[in-house]
């Protein structure tokens, strides 16, 4: 490198460095302090970060980017490499004595975990240092176990084994509980003043969340099959139900949110009992599903055939209880045996990384959630975390 290189205007230096890849930028940053500062600029790492797993960038159109505050783009690329290579530190954050089927949500610096008939909120510690083991708040109301819950508009909305739906205000002790179904409320989803619930009683119901019509049932839909999962389209025009696949050819059906009428079915080649345990929209036109048939499936509802665009098979033939996507390239899934969490890259056909969290005893991963740096997994008797910001070389993936 010539002695006059660093005397060039900063704009020109940044233009030259923009032609380097991430590896070259990293090496250049070790030359001197000036180049270290220049090579660490966010603008130089954005193109690389867009191609990375779980880097905090969502591809929406061409230039729309979702920023995660407090983490530089270069650091997100480094953490993304940890995700890709399976480098992480493992820990058990909580344990409890009896086996449960917990559900999990994260909002800001709070982690919400269902424990039998309770939902407990735990404060996450700063600087990636676990969580406070004493609950910050406990939400009560159900007489039976909480099946699933969501966080929407400063409310926790939960469905329970008692057939009821509870609405808890996060920053207030106020809560509302009403009877929604004759059997377990297996799933709920809510957006824009509308709540949709699915039940073991083979019905789906649409509810109003407006203050003057709170808890009023707008539609009751006979699904003729147990409903395991549900998701509302981001455009609030429709919703999808995932059922047990015992009464229909397809367990995935899309319904009009305003009228409650069936719009379409997705797929026709499901075997009996291949129920869908988790489903989520990535965009208004694309969604992901997983369940007892051991596949993650990616659907584009714009296709005339209504067949999945791509699918990924769980290699050990285990049911998939849950999943989450970063909205870009990465999917994480939780299996039914030995607490296995798998990471998938949509651009690849096979599993990218696997982690067994409950060996030698076996437990499903009932729910998982991840941020840019951490993955949290709720098993039958424990809550686990994988910290990709601070890897530990003692642990390896299989």
CSV table of C-alpha atoms in Angstrom, one decimal:
chain,number,residue,atom,x,y,z
A,1,UNK,CA,0.0,0.0,0.0
A,2,UNK,CA,1.5,3.3,-1.1
A,3,UNK,CA,2.3,6.0,1.5
A,4,UNK,CA,-0.1,8.4,-0.2
A,5,UNK,CA,-3.1,6.1,-0.1
A,6,UNK,CA,-4.4,7.3,3.2
A,7,UNK,CA,-4.0,10.9,2.1
A,8,UNK,CA,-6.8,10.5,-0.4
A,9,UNK,CA,-10.2,12.1,0.4
A,10,UNK,CA,-12.3,10.0,2.7
A,11,UNK,CA,-15.1,9.7,0.1
A,12,UNK,CA,-12.7,8.2,-2.4
A,13,UNK,CA,-11.2,5.8,0.2
A,14,UNK,CA,-14.7,4.5,1.0
A,15,UNK,CA,-15.5,4.1,-2.7
A,16,UNK,CA,-12.3,2.0,-3.1
A,17,UNK,CA,-13.1,-0.1,0.0
A,18,UNK,CA,-16.6,-0.7,-1.2
A,19,UNK,CA,-15.2,-3.1,-3.8
A,20,UNK,CA,-13.8,-5.4,-1.1
A,21,UNK,CA,-15.6,-8.4,0.4
A,22,UNK,CA,-16.1,-9.0,4.1
A,23,UNK,CA,-12.9,-11.1,4.5
A,24,UNK,CA,-10.8,-8.5,2.8
A,25,UNK,CA,-12.3,-5.6,4.9
A,26,UNK,CA,-11.6,-7.6,8.1
A,27,UNK,CA,-7.9,-8.0,7.2
A,28,UNK,CA,-7.5,-4.4,6.0
A,29,UNK,CA,-8.9,-3.2,9.4
A,30,UNK,CA,-5.9,-4.9,11.1
A,31,UNK,CA,-3.3,-2.7,9.3
A,32,UNK,CA,-3.7,0.5,11.3
A,33,UNK,CA,-6.2,2.5,13.3
A,34,UNK,CA,-7.2,4.7,10.4
A,35,UNK,CA,-8.0,1.8,8.2
A,36,UNK,CA,-9.7,0.0,11.1
A,37,UNK,CA,-12.1,2.9,11.5
A,38,UNK,CA,-12.7,3.2,7.7
A,39,UNK,CA,-13.2,-0.6,7.2
A,40,UNK,CA,-15.7,-0.8,10.0
A,41,UNK,CA,-18.1,1.7,8.5
A,42,UNK,CA,-21.7,0.4,8.3
A,43,UNK,CA,-22.0,1.5,4.6
A,44,UNK,CA,-19.3,-1.0,3.6
A,45,UNK,CA,-20.9,-4.0,5.3
A,46,UNK,CA,-24.5,-3.5,4.2
A,47,UNK,CA,-24.2,-5.5,0.9
A,48,UNK,CA,-22.5,-8.4,2.8
A,49,UNK,CA,-25.0,-8.3,5.6
A,50,UNK,CA,-28.0,-8.6,3.2
A,51,UNK,CA,-26.7,-12.0,2.2
A,52,UNK,CA,-26.1,-13.2,5.7
A,53,UNK,CA,-28.3,-15.3,8.0
A,54,UNK,CA,-30.2,-13.4,10.7
A,55,UNK,CA,-28.1,-10.2,10.3
A,56,UNK,CA,-31.0,-7.9,11.1
A,57,UNK,CA,-31.7,-7.1,7.4
A,58,UNK,CA,-35.1,-7.9,5.9
A,59,UNK,CA,-35.3,-8.0,2.1
A,60,UNK,CA,-38.5,-6.0,1.4
A,61,UNK,CA,-38.3,-4.7,-2.2
A,62,UNK,CA,-34.8,-3.5,-2.9
A,63,UNK,CA,-33.6,-1.1,-0.2
A,64,UNK,CA,-35.9,-1.4,2.7
A,65,UNK,CA,-33.9,-2.4,5.8
A,66,UNK,CA,-34.9,-3.2,9.3
A,67,UNK,CA,-32.3,-2.0,11.8
A,68,UNK,CA,-31.6,-3.6,15.1
A,69,UNK,CA,-30.3,-0.8,17.3
A,70,UNK,CA,-27.0,-1.1,19.2
A,71,UNK,CA,-25.3,-3.5,16.9
A,72,UNK,CA,-23.1,-2.3,14.1
A,73,UNK,CA,-23.5,-3.9,10.7
A,74,UNK,CA,-20.0,-5.3,10.9
A,75,UNK,CA,-20.8,-6.9,14.2
A,76,UNK,CA,-24.0,-8.4,12.8
A,77,UNK,CA,-22.0,-10.0,10.0
A,78,UNK,CA,-19.6,-11.5,12.6
A,79,UNK,CA,-22.6,-12.9,14.6
A,80,UNK,CA,-24.2,-14.2,11.4
A,81,UNK,CA,-21.1,-16.2,10.8
A,82,UNK,CA,-21.5,-17.7,14.3
A,83,UNK,CA,-25.0,-18.7,13.4
A,84,UNK,CA,-23.8,-20.3,10.1
A,85,UNK,CA,-21.0,-22.2,11.7
A,86,UNK,CA,-22.9,-23.2,14.9
A,87,UNK,CA,-20.6,-21.3,17.2
A,88,UNK,CA,-22.4,-20.4,20.4
A,89,UNK,CA,-22.5,-20.6,24.1
A,90,UNK,CA,-25.3,-22.7,25.7
A,91,UNK,CA,-27.0,-22.3,29.0
A,92,UNK,CA,-30.1,-23.4,30.8
A,93,UNK,CA,-31.9,-20.3,32.1
A,94,UNK,CA,-34.8,-21.9,34.0
A,95,UNK,CA,-35.8,-25.3,35.2
A,96,UNK,CA,-39.1,-26.5,36.7
A,97,UNK,CA,-40.1,-29.8,38.3
A,98,UNK,CA,-43.0,-31.1,36.3
A,99,UNK,CA,-43.3,-31.5,32.5
A,100,UNK,CA,-45.2,-28.8,30.8
A,101,UNK,CA,-45.9,-27.6,27.2
A,102,UNK,CA,-44.7,-24.1,27.5
A,103,UNK,CA,-45.0,-21.3,24.9
A,104,UNK,CA,-42.7,-18.4,24.5
A,105,UNK,CA,-42.6,-14.8,23.3
A,106,UNK,CA,-40.0,-12.0,23.5
A,107,UNK,CA,-40.9,-8.3,23.5
A,108,UNK,CA,-38.1,-5.7,24.0
A,109,UNK,CA,-36.1,-6.7,27.1
A,110,UNK,CA,-38.9,-9.0,28.5
A,111,UNK,CA,-39.3,-12.8,27.9
A,112,UNK,CA,-42.8,-14.2,28.4
A,113,UNK,CA,-43.1,-17.9,29.3
A,114,UNK,CA,-46.3,-19.9,29.9
A,115,UNK,CA,-46.0,-22.1,33.0
A,116,UNK,CA,-49.1,-24.3,33.3
A,117,UNK,CA,-52.0,-21.8,33.9
A,118,UNK,CA,-49.7,-18.8,34.3
A,119,UNK,CA,-47.8,-16.5,32.0
A,120,UNK,CA,-44.6,-15.2,33.6
A,121,UNK,CA,-42.6,-12.2,32.4
A,122,UNK,CA,-38.8,-12.3,33.0
A,123,UNK,CA,-36.5,-9.4,32.6
A,124,UNK,CA,-33.6,-10.1,30.3
A,125,UNK,CA,-30.2,-8.9,31.8
A,126,UNK,CA,-28.2,-6.4,29.8
A,127,UNK,CA,-25.0,-7.3,28.1
A,128,UNK,CA,-26.2,-10.7,27.1
A,129,UNK,CA,-26.1,-12.0,30.7
A,130,UNK,CA,-29.1,-14.2,30.9
A,131,UNK,CA,-32.3,-13.2,32.7
A,132,UNK,CA,-33.5,-12.4,36.2
A,133,UNK,CA,-34.9,-15.7,37.6
A,134,UNK,CA,-37.6,-14.0,39.6
A,135,UNK,CA,-40.6,-13.1,37.4
A,136,UNK,CA,-41.1,-9.4,36.7
A,137,UNK,CA,-44.9,-10.0,36.4
A,138,UNK,CA,-47.2,-13.0,36.5
A,139,UNK,CA,-50.4,-13.0,34.5
A,140,UNK,CA,-53.2,-15.2,35.8
A,141,UNK,CA,-56.8,-16.1,34.8
A,142,UNK,CA,-57.0,-19.5,33.2
A,143,UNK,CA,-58.1,-22.6,35.2
A,144,UNK,CA,-56.2,-25.0,32.9
A,145,UNK,CA,-52.8,-24.8,31.1
A,146,UNK,CA,-52.2,-22.0,28.7
A,147,UNK,CA,-51.9,-23.5,25.2
A,148,UNK,CA,-50.6,-20.5,23.3
A,149,UNK,CA,-50.4,-16.8,23.6
A,150,UNK,CA,-49.4,-13.7,21.6
A,151,UNK,CA,-48.4,-10.1,22.4
A,152,UNK,CA,-50.4,-7.5,20.4
A,153,UNK,CA,-51.0,-3.8,21.1
A,154,UNK,CA,-49.7,-3.8,24.7
A,155,UNK,CA,-51.8,-6.9,25.5
A,156,UNK,CA,-51.1,-10.5,26.1
A,157,UNK,CA,-53.8,-12.6,24.5
A,158,UNK,CA,-53.9,-16.3,25.5
A,159,UNK,CA,-55.9,-19.4,24.8
A,160,UNK,CA,-56.2,-22.1,27.4
A,161,UNK,CA,-57.2,-25.7,28.0
A,162,UNK,CA,-60.3,-24.4,29.8
A,163,UNK,CA,-61.8,-23.2,26.5
A,164,UNK,CA,-61.3,-19.5,27.4
A,165,UNK,CA,-59.4,-16.6,26.0
A,166,UNK,CA,-57.7,-14.1,28.3
A,167,UNK,CA,-56.7,-10.5,27.5
A,168,UNK,CA,-54.1,-9.1,29.9
A,169,UNK,CA,-52.9,-5.5,29.7
A,170,UNK,CA,-49.1,-5.7,30.0
A,171,UNK,CA,-48.6,-2.6,32.1
A,172,UNK,CA,-51.7,-2.9,34.2
A,173,UNK,CA,-53.3,-5.6,36.4
A,174,UNK,CA,-56.5,-5.3,34.3
A,175,UNK,CA,-57.5,-8.5,32.4
A,176,UNK,CA,-60.6,-9.8,30.7
A,177,UNK,CA,-61.5,-13.5,30.5
A,178,UNK,CA,-64.3,-15.0,28.3
A,179,UNK,CA,-65.5,-18.4,27.2
A,180,UNK,CA,-64.5,-18.9,23.6
A,181,UNK,CA,-64.8,-22.6,22.7
A,182,UNK,CA,-66.2,-25.9,24.1
A,183,UNK,CA,-62.7,-27.4,24.3
A,184,UNK,CA,-59.0,-26.3,24.4
A,185,UNK,CA,-58.2,-23.1,22.6
A,186,UNK,CA,-55.1,-24.4,20.8
A,187,UNK,CA,-54.0,-21.3,19.0
A,188,UNK,CA,-54.7,-17.5,18.7
A,189,UNK,CA,-53.6,-14.6,16.5
A,190,UNK,CA,-54.6,-11.0,16.6
A,191,UNK,CA,-54.0,-7.9,14.6
A,192,UNK,CA,-55.8,-4.6,13.9
A,193,UNK,CA,-58.6,-5.0,16.3
A,194,UNK,CA,-59.4,-8.6,15.2
A,195,UNK,CA,-58.7,-11.9,17.0
A,196,UNK,CA,-58.9,-15.3,15.5
A,197,UNK,CA,-58.9,-18.5,17.7
A,198,UNK,CA,-58.7,-22.2,16.8
A,199,UNK,CA,-59.8,-25.1,19.0
A,200,UNK,CA,-59.8,-28.8,19.6
A,201,UNK,CA,-63.6,-28.5,19.2
A,202,UNK,CA,-63.1,-28.3,15.4
A,203,UNK,CA,-64.1,-24.7,15.1
A,204,UNK,CA,-62.4,-21.4,14.3
A,205,UNK,CA,-63.8,-18.1,15.6
A,206,UNK,CA,-63.2,-14.5,14.7
A,207,UNK,CA,-63.6,-12.0,17.5
A,208,UNK,CA,-63.7,-8.2,17.8
A,209,UNK,CA,-61.1,-6.5,19.9
A,210,UNK,CA,-62.7,-3.0,19.6
A,211,UNK,CA,-63.4,-1.5,22.9
A,212,UNK,CA,-67.1,-1.2,22.3
A,213,UNK,CA,-67.4,-4.8,21.0
A,214,UNK,CA,-64.7,-6.6,22.9
A,215,UNK,CA,-65.2,-10.3,23.0
A,216,UNK,CA,-68.0,-10.3,20.5
A,217,UNK,CA,-67.9,-13.3,18.1
A,218,UNK,CA,-68.1,-12.1,14.5
A,219,UNK,CA,-67.8,-15.6,12.8
A,220,UNK,CA,-67.9,-19.2,13.8
A,221,UNK,CA,-66.3,-21.5,11.2
A,222,UNK,CA,-66.8,-25.3,11.3
A,223,UNK,CA,-63.4,-26.7,10.2
A,224,UNK,CA,-64.5,-30.3,10.8
A,225,UNK,CA,-61.1,-31.0,12.1
A,226,UNK,CA,-59.0,-30.0,15.2
A,227,UNK,CA,-57.3,-26.7,14.7
A,228,UNK,CA,-53.6,-26.7,15.9
A,229,UNK,CA,-52.3,-23.4,14.4
A,230,UNK,CA,-53.5,-20.1,13.0
A,231,UNK,CA,-52.1,-17.0,11.4
A,232,UNK,CA,-53.6,-13.7,10.1
A,233,UNK,CA,-52.5,-12.3,6.8
A,234,UNK,CA,-50.5,-9.1,7.3
A,235,UNK,CA,-53.0,-7.3,5.0
A,236,UNK,CA,-55.8,-8.3,7.4
A,237,UNK,CA,-57.8,-9.7,4.5
A,238,UNK,CA,-57.6,-13.4,5.4
A,239,UNK,CA,-56.2,-16.0,7.7
A,240,UNK,CA,-54.8,-19.5,7.5
A,241,UNK,CA,-55.6,-22.5,9.7
A,242,UNK,CA,-53.5,-25.6,10.3
A,243,UNK,CA,-55.5,-28.6,11.3
A,244,UNK,CA,-54.9,-32.2,12.3
A,245,UNK,CA,-55.4,-33.5,8.8
A,246,UNK,CA,-57.9,-36.2,9.8
A,247,UNK,CA,-61.0,-34.8,8.1
A,248,UNK,CA,-59.7,-33.2,4.9
A,249,UNK,CA,-57.1,-33.8,2.3
A,250,UNK,CA,-55.3,-30.6,3.1
A,251,UNK,CA,-54.7,-29.3,6.7
A,252,UNK,CA,-53.9,-25.8,5.4
A,253,UNK,CA,-56.9,-23.7,4.4
A,254,UNK,CA,-57.2,-20.0,3.9
A,255,UNK,CA,-60.4,-18.1,5.0
A,256,UNK,CA,-61.7,-14.7,4.2
A,257,UNK,CA,-61.5,-12.6,7.4
A,258,UNK,CA,-64.5,-10.5,6.7
A,259,UNK,CA,-67.0,-13.2,5.6
A,260,UNK,CA,-65.5,-16.3,7.2
A,261,UNK,CA,-65.8,-18.1,3.8
A,262,UNK,CA,-63.2,-20.7,2.6
A,263,UNK,CA,-61.0,-19.1,-0.1
A,264,UNK,CA,-58.6,-21.9,-1.0
A,265,UNK,CA,-56.7,-25.0,0.2
A,266,UNK,CA,-53.0,-25.4,0.0
A,267,UNK,CA,-51.6,-28.7,-1.2
A,268,UNK,CA,-53.3,-32.1,-1.7
A,269,UNK,CA,-50.7,-34.7,-1.0
A,270,UNK,CA,-50.8,-34.8,2.8
A,271,UNK,CA,-51.1,-38.2,4.4
A,272,UNK,CA,-53.8,-38.7,7.1
A,273,UNK,CA,-52.6,-37.3,10.5
A,274,UNK,CA,-50.0,-34.9,8.9
A,275,UNK,CA,-51.3,-32.1,11.0
A,276,UNK,CA,-49.8,-28.6,10.9
A,277,UNK,CA,-48.5,-27.5,14.3
A,278,UNK,CA,-47.1,-24.1,13.4
A,279,UNK,CA,-47.8,-21.7,10.6
A,280,UNK,CA,-46.7,-18.1,9.9
A,281,UNK,CA,-46.8,-15.5,7.1
A,282,UNK,CA,-43.6,-14.0,5.9
A,283,UNK,CA,-45.3,-11.7,3.5
A,284,UNK,CA,-48.9,-11.2,2.4
A,285,UNK,CA,-48.3,-13.8,-0.3
A,286,UNK,CA,-45.9,-16.3,1.3
A,287,UNK,CA,-46.1,-18.4,4.4
A,288,UNK,CA,-44.3,-21.2,6.2
A,289,UNK,CA,-45.8,-24.3,7.8
A,290,UNK,CA,-44.5,-27.3,9.8
A,291,UNK,CA,-45.9,-30.2,11.7
A,292,UNK,CA,-46.3,-34.0,12.1
A,293,UNK,CA,-45.2,-34.8,8.5
A,294,UNK,CA,-41.6,-33.8,9.4
A,295,UNK,CA,-41.4,-31.0,6.7
A,296,UNK,CA,-41.0,-27.3,6.7
A,297,UNK,CA,-42.9,-26.1,3.7
A,298,UNK,CA,-42.7,-22.7,1.9
A,299,UNK,CA,-45.9,-21.6,0.2
A,300,UNK,CA,-46.7,-18.9,-2.4
A,301,UNK,CA,-50.4,-18.4,-2.5
A,302,UNK,CA,-50.1,-16.6,-5.8
A,303,UNK,CA,-49.3,-19.8,-7.7
A,304,UNK,CA,-52.3,-21.4,-9.5
A,305,UNK,CA,-51.4,-24.9,-8.4
A,306,UNK,CA,-51.4,-24.0,-4.7
A,307,UNK,CA,-48.4,-26.4,-4.2
A,308,UNK,CA,-45.5,-25.6,-1.9
A,309,UNK,CA,-42.6,-23.7,-3.6
A,310,UNK,CA,-40.0,-25.5,-1.5
A,311,UNK,CA,-39.7,-27.9,1.3
A,312,UNK,CA,-37.1,-29.0,3.9
A,313,UNK,CA,-37.3,-32.5,5.5
A,314,UNK,CA,-36.3,-33.1,9.1
A,315,UNK,CA,-33.5,-35.6,8.6
A,316,UNK,CA,-34.4,-37.8,11.7
A,317,UNK,CA,-38.0,-38.2,10.8
A,318,UNK,CA,-39.2,-36.2,13.8
A,319,UNK,CA,-42.3,-34.0,14.0
A,320,UNK,CA,-41.6,-30.3,13.9
A,321,UNK,CA,-43.4,-28.5,16.8
A,322,UNK,CA,-42.4,-25.0,16.0
A,323,UNK,CA,-40.4,-22.7,13.8
A,324,UNK,CA,-39.4,-19.0,13.3
A,325,UNK,CA,-38.1,-17.2,10.3
A,326,UNK,CA,-35.9,-14.1,10.1
A,327,UNK,CA,-38.0,-13.0,7.1
A,328,UNK,CA,-35.0,-13.3,4.8
A,329,UNK,CA,-32.9,-16.5,4.5
A,330,UNK,CA,-32.9,-18.2,8.0
A,331,UNK,CA,-35.4,-20.6,9.5
A,332,UNK,CA,-35.1,-22.2,13.0
A,333,UNK,CA,-37.2,-25.3,13.9
A,334,UNK,CA,-37.8,-27.3,17.0
A,335,UNK,CA,-38.2,-31.1,16.8
A,336,UNK,CA,-40.2,-33.6,18.9
A,337,UNK,CA,-37.2,-35.7,20.2
A,338,UNK,CA,-34.2,-34.8,22.3
A,339,UNK,CA,-34.8,-31.1,22.2
A,340,UNK,CA,-33.3,-30.8,18.7
A,341,UNK,CA,-33.1,-27.2,17.3
A,342,UNK,CA,-32.1,-27.0,13.6
A,343,UNK,CA,-31.1,-24.0,11.6
A,344,UNK,CA,-31.9,-23.9,7.9
A,345,UNK,CA,-30.8,-21.6,5.0
A,346,UNK,CA,-33.5,-21.3,2.4
A,347,UNK,CA,-30.9,-21.2,-0.3
A,348,UNK,CA,-29.8,-24.8,0.7
A,349,UNK,CA,-31.7,-28.1,0.6
A,350,UNK,CA,-30.2,-29.6,3.8
A,351,UNK,CA,-30.0,-28.6,7.4
A,352,UNK,CA,-27.3,-26.0,8.2
A,353,UNK,CA,-26.7,-26.7,11.9
A,354,UNK,CA,-28.3,-28.8,14.6
A,355,UNK,CA,-28.2,-28.6,18.4
A,356,UNK,CA,-29.5,-31.2,20.9
A,357,UNK,CA,-30.6,-29.5,24.1
A,358,UNK,CA,-32.2,-32.4,26.1
A,359,UNK,CA,-29.9,-35.4,25.7
A,360,UNK,CA,-29.9,-38.0,27.3
A,361,UNK,CA,-33.6,-37.5,28.2
A,362,UNK,CA,-36.0,-36.7,25.4
A,363,UNK,CA,-38.2,-33.7,25.1
A,364,UNK,CA,-39.8,-31.8,22.3
A,365,UNK,CA,-38.9,-28.1,21.6
A,366,UNK,CA,-42.4,-26.7,22.2
A,367,UNK,CA,-41.5,-23.2,21.2
A,368,UNK,CA,-38.5,-21.2,20.1
A,369,UNK,CA,-37.8,-17.5,19.5
A,370,UNK,CA,-34.6,-15.8,18.3
A,371,UNK,CA,-33.2,-12.3,18.2
A,372,UNK,CA,-30.1,-11.2,16.3
A,373,UNK,CA,-27.8,-12.7,18.8
A,374,UNK,CA,-29.8,-15.3,20.9
A,375,UNK,CA,-32.0,-18.3,20.4
A,376,UNK,CA,-34.4,-19.3,23.2
A,377,UNK,CA,-36.0,-22.7,23.3
A,378,UNK,CA,-38.7,-23.9,25.7
A,379,UNK,CA,-38.6,-27.7,26.5
A,380,UNK,CA,-40.8,-29.8,28.8
A,381,UNK,CA,-38.9,-28.9,32.0
A,382,UNK,CA,-36.4,-26.2,31.1
A,383,UNK,CA,-35.7,-23.0,29.1
A,384,UNK,CA,-32.5,-23.0,27.1
A,385,UNK,CA,-30.5,-20.2,25.4
A,386,UNK,CA,-28.0,-20.3,22.6
A,387,UNK,CA,-25.8,-17.2,22.6
A,388,UNK,CA,-24.2,-16.5,19.2
A,389,UNK,CA,-22.6,-13.2,20.3
A,390,UNK,CA,-20.3,-15.0,22.7
A,391,UNK,CA,-19.4,-18.4,21.3
A,392,UNK,CA,-17.9,-21.2,23.5
A,393,UNK,CA,-15.5,-23.5,21.6
A,394,UNK,CA,-16.2,-26.3,24.1
A,395,UNK,CA,-19.5,-27.0,22.5
A,396,UNK,CA,-19.8,-28.3,19.0
A,397,UNK,CA,-22.8,-29.2,16.8
A,398,UNK,CA,-23.5,-32.6,15.4
